[in-house]
Short mmCIF file of C-alpha atoms (C1' of nucleotides) in Angstrom, two decimals:
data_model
loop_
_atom_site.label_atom_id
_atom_site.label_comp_id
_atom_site.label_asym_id
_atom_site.label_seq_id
_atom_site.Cartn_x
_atom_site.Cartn_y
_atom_site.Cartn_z
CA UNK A 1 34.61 -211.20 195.31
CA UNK A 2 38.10 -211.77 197.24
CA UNK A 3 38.17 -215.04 198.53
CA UNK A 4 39.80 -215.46 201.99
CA UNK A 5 41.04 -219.15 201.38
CA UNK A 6 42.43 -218.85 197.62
CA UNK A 7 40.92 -222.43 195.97
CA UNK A 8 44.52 -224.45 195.22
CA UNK A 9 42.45 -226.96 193.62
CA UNK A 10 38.75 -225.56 193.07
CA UNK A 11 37.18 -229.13 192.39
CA UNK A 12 37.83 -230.40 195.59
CA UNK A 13 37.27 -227.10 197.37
CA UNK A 14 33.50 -227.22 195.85
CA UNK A 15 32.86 -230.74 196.83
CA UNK A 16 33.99 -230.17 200.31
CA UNK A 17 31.31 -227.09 200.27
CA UNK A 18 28.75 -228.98 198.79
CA UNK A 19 29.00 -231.52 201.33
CA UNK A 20 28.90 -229.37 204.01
CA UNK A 21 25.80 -228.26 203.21
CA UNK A 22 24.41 -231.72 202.61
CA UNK A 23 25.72 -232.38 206.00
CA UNK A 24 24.50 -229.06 207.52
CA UNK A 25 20.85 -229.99 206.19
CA UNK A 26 20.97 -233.44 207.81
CA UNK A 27 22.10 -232.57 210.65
CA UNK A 28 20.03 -229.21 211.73
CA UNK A 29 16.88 -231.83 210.38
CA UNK A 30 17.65 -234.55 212.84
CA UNK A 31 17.41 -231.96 215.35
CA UNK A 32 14.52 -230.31 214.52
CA UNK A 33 12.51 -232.86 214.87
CA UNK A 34 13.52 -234.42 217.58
CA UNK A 35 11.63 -232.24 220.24
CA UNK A 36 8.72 -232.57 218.73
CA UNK A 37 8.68 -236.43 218.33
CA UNK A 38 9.14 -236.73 222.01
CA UNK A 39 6.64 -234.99 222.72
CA UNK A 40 4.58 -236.94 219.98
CA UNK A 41 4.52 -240.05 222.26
CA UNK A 42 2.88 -238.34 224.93
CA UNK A 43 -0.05 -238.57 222.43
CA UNK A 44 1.18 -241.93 221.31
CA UNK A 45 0.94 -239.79 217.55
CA UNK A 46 3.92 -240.07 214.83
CA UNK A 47 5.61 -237.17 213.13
CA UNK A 48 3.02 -238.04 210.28
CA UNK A 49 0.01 -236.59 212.83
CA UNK A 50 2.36 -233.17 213.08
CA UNK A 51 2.80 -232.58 209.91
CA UNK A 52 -1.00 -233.04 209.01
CA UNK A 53 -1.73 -230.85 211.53
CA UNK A 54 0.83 -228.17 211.13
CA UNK A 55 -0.39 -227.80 207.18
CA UNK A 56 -3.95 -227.78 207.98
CA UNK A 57 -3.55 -225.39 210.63
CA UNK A 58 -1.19 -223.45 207.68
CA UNK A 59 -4.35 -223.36 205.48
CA UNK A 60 -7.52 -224.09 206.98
CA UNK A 61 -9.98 -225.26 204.66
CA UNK A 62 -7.95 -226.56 202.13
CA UNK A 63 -8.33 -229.75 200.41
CA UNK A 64 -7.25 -233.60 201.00
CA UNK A 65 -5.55 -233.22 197.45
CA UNK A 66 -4.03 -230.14 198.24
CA UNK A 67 -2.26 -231.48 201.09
CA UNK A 68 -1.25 -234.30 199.90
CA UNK A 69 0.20 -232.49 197.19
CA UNK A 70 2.14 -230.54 199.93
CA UNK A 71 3.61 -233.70 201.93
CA UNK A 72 4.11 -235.72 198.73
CA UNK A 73 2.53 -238.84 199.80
CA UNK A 74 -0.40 -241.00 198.84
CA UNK A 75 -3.46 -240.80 200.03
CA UNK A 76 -3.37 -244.34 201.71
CA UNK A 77 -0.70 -242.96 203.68
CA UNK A 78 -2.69 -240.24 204.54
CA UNK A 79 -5.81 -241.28 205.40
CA UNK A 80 -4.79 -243.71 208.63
CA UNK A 81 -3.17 -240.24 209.93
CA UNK A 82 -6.68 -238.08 209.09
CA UNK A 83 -9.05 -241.01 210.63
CA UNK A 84 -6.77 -240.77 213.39
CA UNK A 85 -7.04 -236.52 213.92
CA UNK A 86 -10.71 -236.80 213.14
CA UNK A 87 -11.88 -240.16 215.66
CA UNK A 88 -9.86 -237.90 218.18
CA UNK A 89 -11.14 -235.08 217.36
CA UNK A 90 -8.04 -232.67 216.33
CA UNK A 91 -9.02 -231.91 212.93
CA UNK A 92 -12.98 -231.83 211.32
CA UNK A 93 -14.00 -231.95 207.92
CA UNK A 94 -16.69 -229.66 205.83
CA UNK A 95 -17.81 -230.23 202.20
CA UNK A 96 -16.29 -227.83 199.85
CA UNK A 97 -18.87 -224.79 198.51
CA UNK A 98 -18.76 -225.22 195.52
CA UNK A 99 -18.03 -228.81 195.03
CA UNK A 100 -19.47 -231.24 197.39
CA UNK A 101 -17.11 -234.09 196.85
CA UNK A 102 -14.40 -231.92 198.08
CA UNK A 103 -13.42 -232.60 202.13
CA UNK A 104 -11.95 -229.43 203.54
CA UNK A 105 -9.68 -229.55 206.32
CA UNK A 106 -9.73 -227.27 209.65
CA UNK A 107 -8.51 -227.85 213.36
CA UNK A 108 -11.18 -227.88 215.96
CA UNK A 109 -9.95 -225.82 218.96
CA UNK A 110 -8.20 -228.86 220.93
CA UNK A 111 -6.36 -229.66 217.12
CA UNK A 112 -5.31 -225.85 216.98
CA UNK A 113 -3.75 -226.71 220.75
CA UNK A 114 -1.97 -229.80 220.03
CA UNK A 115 -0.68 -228.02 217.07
CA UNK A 116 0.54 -225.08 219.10
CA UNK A 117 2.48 -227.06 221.64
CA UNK A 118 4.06 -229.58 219.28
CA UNK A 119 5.28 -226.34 216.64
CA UNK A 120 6.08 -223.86 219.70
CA UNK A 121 9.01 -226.24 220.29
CA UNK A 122 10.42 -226.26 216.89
CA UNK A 123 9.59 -222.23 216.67
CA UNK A 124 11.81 -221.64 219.73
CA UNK A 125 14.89 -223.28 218.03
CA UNK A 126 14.28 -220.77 214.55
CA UNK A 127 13.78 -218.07 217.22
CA UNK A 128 17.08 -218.84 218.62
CA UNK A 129 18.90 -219.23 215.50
CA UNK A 130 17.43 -216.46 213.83
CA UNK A 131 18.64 -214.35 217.13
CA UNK A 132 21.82 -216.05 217.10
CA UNK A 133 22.51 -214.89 213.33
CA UNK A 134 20.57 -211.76 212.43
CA UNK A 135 18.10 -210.66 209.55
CA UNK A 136 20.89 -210.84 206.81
CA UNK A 137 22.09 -214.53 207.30
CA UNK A 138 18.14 -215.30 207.88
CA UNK A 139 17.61 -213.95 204.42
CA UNK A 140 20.35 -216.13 203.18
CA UNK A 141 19.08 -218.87 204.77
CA UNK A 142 15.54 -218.67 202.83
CA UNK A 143 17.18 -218.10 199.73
CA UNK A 144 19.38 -221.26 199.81
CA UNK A 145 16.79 -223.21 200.73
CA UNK A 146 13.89 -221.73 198.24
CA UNK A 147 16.83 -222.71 196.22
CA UNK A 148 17.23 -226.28 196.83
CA UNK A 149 13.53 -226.68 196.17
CA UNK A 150 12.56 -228.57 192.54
CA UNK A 151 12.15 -225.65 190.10
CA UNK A 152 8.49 -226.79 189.13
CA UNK A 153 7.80 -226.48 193.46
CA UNK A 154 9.54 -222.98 194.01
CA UNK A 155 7.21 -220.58 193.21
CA UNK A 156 3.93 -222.19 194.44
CA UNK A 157 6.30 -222.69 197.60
CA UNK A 158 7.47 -219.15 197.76
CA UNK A 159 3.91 -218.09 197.35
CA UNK A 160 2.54 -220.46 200.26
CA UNK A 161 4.96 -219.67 202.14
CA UNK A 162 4.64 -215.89 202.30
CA UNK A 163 0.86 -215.64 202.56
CA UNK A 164 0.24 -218.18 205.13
CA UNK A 165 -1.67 -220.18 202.38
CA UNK A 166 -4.67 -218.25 202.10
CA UNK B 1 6.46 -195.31 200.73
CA UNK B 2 3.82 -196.83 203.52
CA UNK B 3 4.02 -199.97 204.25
CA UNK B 4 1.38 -202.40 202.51
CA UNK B 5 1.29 -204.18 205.55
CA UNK B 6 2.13 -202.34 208.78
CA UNK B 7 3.15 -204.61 211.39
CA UNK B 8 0.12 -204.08 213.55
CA UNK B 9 0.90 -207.24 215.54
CA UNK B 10 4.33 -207.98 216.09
CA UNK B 11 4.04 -211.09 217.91
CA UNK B 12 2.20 -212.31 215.06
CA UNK B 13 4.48 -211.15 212.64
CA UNK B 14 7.39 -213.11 214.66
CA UNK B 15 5.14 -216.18 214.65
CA UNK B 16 5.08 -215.88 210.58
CA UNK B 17 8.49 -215.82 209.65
CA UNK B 18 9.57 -218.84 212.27
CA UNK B 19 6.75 -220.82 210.55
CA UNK B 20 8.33 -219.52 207.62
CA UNK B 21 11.61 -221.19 208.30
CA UNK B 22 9.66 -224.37 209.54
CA UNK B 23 8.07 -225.16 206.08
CA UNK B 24 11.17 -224.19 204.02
CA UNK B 25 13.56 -226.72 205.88
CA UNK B 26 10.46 -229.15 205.33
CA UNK B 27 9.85 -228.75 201.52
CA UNK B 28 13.76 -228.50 201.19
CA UNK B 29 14.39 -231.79 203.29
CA UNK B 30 11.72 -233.23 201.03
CA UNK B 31 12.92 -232.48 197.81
CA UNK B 32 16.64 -232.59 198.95
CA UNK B 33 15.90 -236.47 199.87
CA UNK B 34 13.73 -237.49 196.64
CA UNK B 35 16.18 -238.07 193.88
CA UNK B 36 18.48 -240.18 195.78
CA UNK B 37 15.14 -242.14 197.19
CA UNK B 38 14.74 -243.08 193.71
CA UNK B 39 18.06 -244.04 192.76
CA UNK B 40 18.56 -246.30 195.92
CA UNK B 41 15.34 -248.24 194.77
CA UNK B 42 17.59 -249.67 191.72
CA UNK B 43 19.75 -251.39 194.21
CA UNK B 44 17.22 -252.39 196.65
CA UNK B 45 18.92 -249.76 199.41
CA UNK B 46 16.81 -247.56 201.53
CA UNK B 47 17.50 -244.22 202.73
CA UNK B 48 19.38 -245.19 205.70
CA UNK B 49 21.64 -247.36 203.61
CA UNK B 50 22.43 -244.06 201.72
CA UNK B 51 23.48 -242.08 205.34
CA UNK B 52 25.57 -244.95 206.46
CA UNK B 53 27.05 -245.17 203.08
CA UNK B 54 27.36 -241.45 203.05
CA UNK B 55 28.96 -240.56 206.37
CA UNK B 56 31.25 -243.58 206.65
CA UNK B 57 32.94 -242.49 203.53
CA UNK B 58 32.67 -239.05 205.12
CA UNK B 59 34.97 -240.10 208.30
CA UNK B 60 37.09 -243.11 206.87
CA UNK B 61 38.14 -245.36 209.53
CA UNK B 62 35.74 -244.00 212.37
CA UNK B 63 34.11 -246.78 214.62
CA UNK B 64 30.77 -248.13 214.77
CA UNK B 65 29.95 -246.15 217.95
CA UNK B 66 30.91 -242.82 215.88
CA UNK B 67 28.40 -243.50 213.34
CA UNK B 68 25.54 -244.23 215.80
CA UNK B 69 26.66 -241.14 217.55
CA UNK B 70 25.74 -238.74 214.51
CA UNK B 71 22.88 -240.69 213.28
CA UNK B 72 21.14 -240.83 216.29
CA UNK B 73 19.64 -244.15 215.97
CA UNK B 74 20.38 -247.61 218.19
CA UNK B 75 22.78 -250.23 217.40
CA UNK B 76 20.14 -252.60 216.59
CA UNK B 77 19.09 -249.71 213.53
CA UNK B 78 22.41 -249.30 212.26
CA UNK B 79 22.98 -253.28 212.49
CA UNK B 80 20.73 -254.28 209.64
CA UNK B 81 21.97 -251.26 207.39
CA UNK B 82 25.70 -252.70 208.07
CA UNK B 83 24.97 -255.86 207.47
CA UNK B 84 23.55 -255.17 204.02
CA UNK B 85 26.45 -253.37 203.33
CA UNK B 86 29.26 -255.67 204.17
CA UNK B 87 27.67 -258.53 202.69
CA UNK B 88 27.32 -257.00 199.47
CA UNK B 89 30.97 -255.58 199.74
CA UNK B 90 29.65 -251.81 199.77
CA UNK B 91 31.93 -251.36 203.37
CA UNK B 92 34.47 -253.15 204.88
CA UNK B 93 35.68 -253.24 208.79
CA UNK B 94 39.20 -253.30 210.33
CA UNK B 95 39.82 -253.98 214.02
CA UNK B 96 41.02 -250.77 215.98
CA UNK B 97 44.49 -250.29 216.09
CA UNK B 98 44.59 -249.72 219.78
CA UNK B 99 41.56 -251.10 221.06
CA UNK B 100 40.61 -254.34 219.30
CA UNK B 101 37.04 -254.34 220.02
CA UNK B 102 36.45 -251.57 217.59
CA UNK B 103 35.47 -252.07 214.27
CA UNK B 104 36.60 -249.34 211.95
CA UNK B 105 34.60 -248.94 208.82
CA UNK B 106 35.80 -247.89 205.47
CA UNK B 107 33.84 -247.50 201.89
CA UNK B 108 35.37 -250.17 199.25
CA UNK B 109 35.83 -248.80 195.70
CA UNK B 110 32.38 -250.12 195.09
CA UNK B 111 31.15 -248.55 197.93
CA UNK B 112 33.42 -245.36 196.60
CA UNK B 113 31.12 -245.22 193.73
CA UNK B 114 27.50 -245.69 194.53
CA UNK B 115 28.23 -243.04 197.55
CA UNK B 116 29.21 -240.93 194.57
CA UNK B 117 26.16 -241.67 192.43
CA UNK B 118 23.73 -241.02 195.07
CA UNK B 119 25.17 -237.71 196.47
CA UNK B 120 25.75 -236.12 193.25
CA UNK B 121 22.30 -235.56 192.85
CA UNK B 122 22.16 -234.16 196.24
CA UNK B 123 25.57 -232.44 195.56
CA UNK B 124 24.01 -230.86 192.25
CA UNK B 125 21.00 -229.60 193.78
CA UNK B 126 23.06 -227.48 196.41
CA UNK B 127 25.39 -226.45 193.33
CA UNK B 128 22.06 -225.06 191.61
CA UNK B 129 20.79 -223.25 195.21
CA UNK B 130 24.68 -221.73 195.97
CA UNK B 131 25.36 -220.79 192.29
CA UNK B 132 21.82 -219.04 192.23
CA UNK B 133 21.64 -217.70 196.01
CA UNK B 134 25.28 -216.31 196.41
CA UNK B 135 28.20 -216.80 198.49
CA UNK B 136 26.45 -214.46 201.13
CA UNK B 137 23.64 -216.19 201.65
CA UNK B 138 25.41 -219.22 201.41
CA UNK B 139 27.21 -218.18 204.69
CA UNK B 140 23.72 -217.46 206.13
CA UNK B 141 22.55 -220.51 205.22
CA UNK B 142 25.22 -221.96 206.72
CA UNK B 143 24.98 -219.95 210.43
CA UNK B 144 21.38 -220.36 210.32
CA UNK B 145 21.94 -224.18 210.08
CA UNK B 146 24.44 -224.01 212.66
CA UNK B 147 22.15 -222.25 214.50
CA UNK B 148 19.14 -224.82 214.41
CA UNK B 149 21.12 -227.09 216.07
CA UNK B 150 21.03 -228.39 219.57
CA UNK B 151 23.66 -226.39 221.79
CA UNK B 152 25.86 -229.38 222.61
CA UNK B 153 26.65 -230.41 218.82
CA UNK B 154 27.13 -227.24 217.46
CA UNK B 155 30.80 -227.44 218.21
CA UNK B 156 31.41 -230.76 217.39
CA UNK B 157 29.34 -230.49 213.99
CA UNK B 158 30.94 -227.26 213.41
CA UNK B 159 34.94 -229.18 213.52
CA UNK B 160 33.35 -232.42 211.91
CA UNK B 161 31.99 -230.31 208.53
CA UNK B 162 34.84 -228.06 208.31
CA UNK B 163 37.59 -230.60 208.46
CA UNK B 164 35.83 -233.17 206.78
CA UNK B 165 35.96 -235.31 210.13
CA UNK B 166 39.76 -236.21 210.06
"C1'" DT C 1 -25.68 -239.72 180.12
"C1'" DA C 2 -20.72 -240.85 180.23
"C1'" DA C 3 -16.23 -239.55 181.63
"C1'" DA C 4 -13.53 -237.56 184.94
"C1'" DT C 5 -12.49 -236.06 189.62
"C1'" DA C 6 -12.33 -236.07 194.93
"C1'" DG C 7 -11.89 -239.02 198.19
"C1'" DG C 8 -12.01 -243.43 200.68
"C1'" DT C 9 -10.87 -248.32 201.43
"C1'" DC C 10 -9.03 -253.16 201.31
"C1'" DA C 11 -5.10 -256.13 201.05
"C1'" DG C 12 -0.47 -256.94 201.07
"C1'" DT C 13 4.38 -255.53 201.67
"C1'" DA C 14 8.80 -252.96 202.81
"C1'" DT C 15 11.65 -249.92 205.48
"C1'" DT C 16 13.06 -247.77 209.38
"C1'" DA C 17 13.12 -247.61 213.96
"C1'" DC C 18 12.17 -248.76 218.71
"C1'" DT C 19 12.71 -251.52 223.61
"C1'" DG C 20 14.67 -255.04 226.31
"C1'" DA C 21 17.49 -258.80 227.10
"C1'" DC C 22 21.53 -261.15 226.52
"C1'" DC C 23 26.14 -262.46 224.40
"C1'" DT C 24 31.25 -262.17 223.03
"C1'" DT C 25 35.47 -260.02 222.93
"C1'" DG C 26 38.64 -257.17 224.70
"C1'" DT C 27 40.55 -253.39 227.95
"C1'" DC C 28 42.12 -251.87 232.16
"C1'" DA C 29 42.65 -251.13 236.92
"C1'" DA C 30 42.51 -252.87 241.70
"C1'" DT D 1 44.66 -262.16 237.76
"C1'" DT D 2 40.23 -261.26 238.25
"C1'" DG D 3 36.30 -258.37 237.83
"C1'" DA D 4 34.07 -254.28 236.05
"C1'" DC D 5 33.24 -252.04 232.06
"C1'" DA D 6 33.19 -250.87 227.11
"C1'" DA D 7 32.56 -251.96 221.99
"C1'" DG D 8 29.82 -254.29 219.36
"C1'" DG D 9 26.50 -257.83 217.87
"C1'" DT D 10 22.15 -260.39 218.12
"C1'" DC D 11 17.44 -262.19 219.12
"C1'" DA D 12 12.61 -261.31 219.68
"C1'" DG D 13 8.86 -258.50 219.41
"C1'" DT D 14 6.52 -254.21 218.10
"C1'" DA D 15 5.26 -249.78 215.86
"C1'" DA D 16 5.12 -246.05 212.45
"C1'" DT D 17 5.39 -244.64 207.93
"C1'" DA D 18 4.90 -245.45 203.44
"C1'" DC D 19 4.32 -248.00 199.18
"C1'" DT D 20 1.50 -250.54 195.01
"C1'" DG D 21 -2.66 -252.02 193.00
"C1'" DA D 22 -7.36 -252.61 192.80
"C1'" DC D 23 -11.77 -251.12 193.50
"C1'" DC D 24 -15.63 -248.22 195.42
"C1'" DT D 25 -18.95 -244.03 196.04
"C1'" DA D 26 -20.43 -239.50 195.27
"C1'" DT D 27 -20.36 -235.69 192.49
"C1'" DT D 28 -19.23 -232.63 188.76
"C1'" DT D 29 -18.98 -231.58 184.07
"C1'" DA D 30 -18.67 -232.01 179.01
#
DNA sequence: TAAATAGGTCAGTATTACTGACCTTGTCAA
DNA sequence: TTGACAAGGTCAGTAATACTGACCTATTTA
């Protein structure tokens, strides 16, 4: 591979692309998420509310475990978020089939709304980008980031990911 | 070869791959921030101690006002963070040259070295992802990002990463 | 029947972040 | 030289997210 900028000293070179990326990540982060907490407060809801709905919308019927093995939180953290989607009526909960202590998650139609309008923000700015760059720097974008993943995560991820869940 | 899955739906194959790129830049952000998380509990620093840490010794000598400006948080956030870290010598402050009312922040050796200690796990993991992924997707990766951000910082981010903010 | 699992709950605490008001110090232009 | 404005700090109050640890019920399973 011919390098464009020949590395004088490679060590620092690296670190200065490493960093970018760290920097990159942060950055394109703080912005993704800031349209979508605005329009949080119009439903005085947190982030936390989004992302519980987002992932049960993602996989309807799955689990309290199996989400919070998605977020990576506990399930005290969780459960002030899920009494608050279920007293207001977002999100409702069925008894597993085949094992009745299970609760599995679904959005009622006003939950699959509220999830709609708070993601269709955040899916306009990959839209955009994804426009912006093309199909080959998209591709490198979900390999550098499948990449970044913990090794033990990446290929339950990748799997998730590509089948919507189900 | 047919295709497995013909793209009966286009709309709803557009919808998959932006929620595609929506839960990779969350598990990534997720895993990207847990190994520092960990290390900062050993000094009794949060998170935001960690960005502050990070980006001042990032842009050596930029002003308080800088630092709000690419965190994105209020003055009364960033206070408590700076406050931990002068007092336990992790940053110092020099007045502005010109304009006295500035206070210029700069990492001490101290602060040098746990900025070090936490990024390198960060710095590490996006080692693993570019040595795996390829300097092609890499430079995806890195338009994409570009890309997510909001139109009015993409320049300035753009000449802050590539110069390292001097 | 006993252990393990899914899930919930109570109590207490920490961190990060917010709004709004107000203060000091210093710059700069009329 | 005075007055507006800017950089930064601070006080008070509040909210969201998340944690640990302990304990509980219902249900499954060995």
């Amino acid at each position: 591979m011919i390098e464009t900028r020949p590395p004088a000293n490679p060590l620092f070179l690296r670190d200065e692309e490493l960093r970018q990326g760290i920097e990159l990540i942060f950055y394109a982060y703080r912005d993704f998420t800031f349209e979508s907490d605005q329009q949080l407060k119009h439903y005085k809801l947190g982030r936390a509310h989004h992302r519980a709905l987002y992932f049960i919308g993602r996989h309807p019927g799955q689990t309290v475990g199996h989400l919070l093995s998605i977020l990576k939180v506990t399930k005290q953290s969780i459960s002030r978020v899920l009494k608050d989607l279920l007293e207001q009526e977002y999100v409702e909960q069925k008894s597993g089939p085949r094992d009745r202590r299970e609760r599995r998650l679904h959005l009622t139609p006003r939950g699959e709304k509220l999830e709609r309008e708070l993601t269709d923000r955040q899916s306009q700015r990959f839209a955009r980008a994804y426009r912006e760059t093309g199909a080959e720097s998209v591709e490198g974008f979900r390999k550098v980031l499948l990449g970044l993943l913990d090794p033990a995560e990446r290929a339950e991820v990748d799997k998730r990911i590509r089948n919507g869940g189900r």
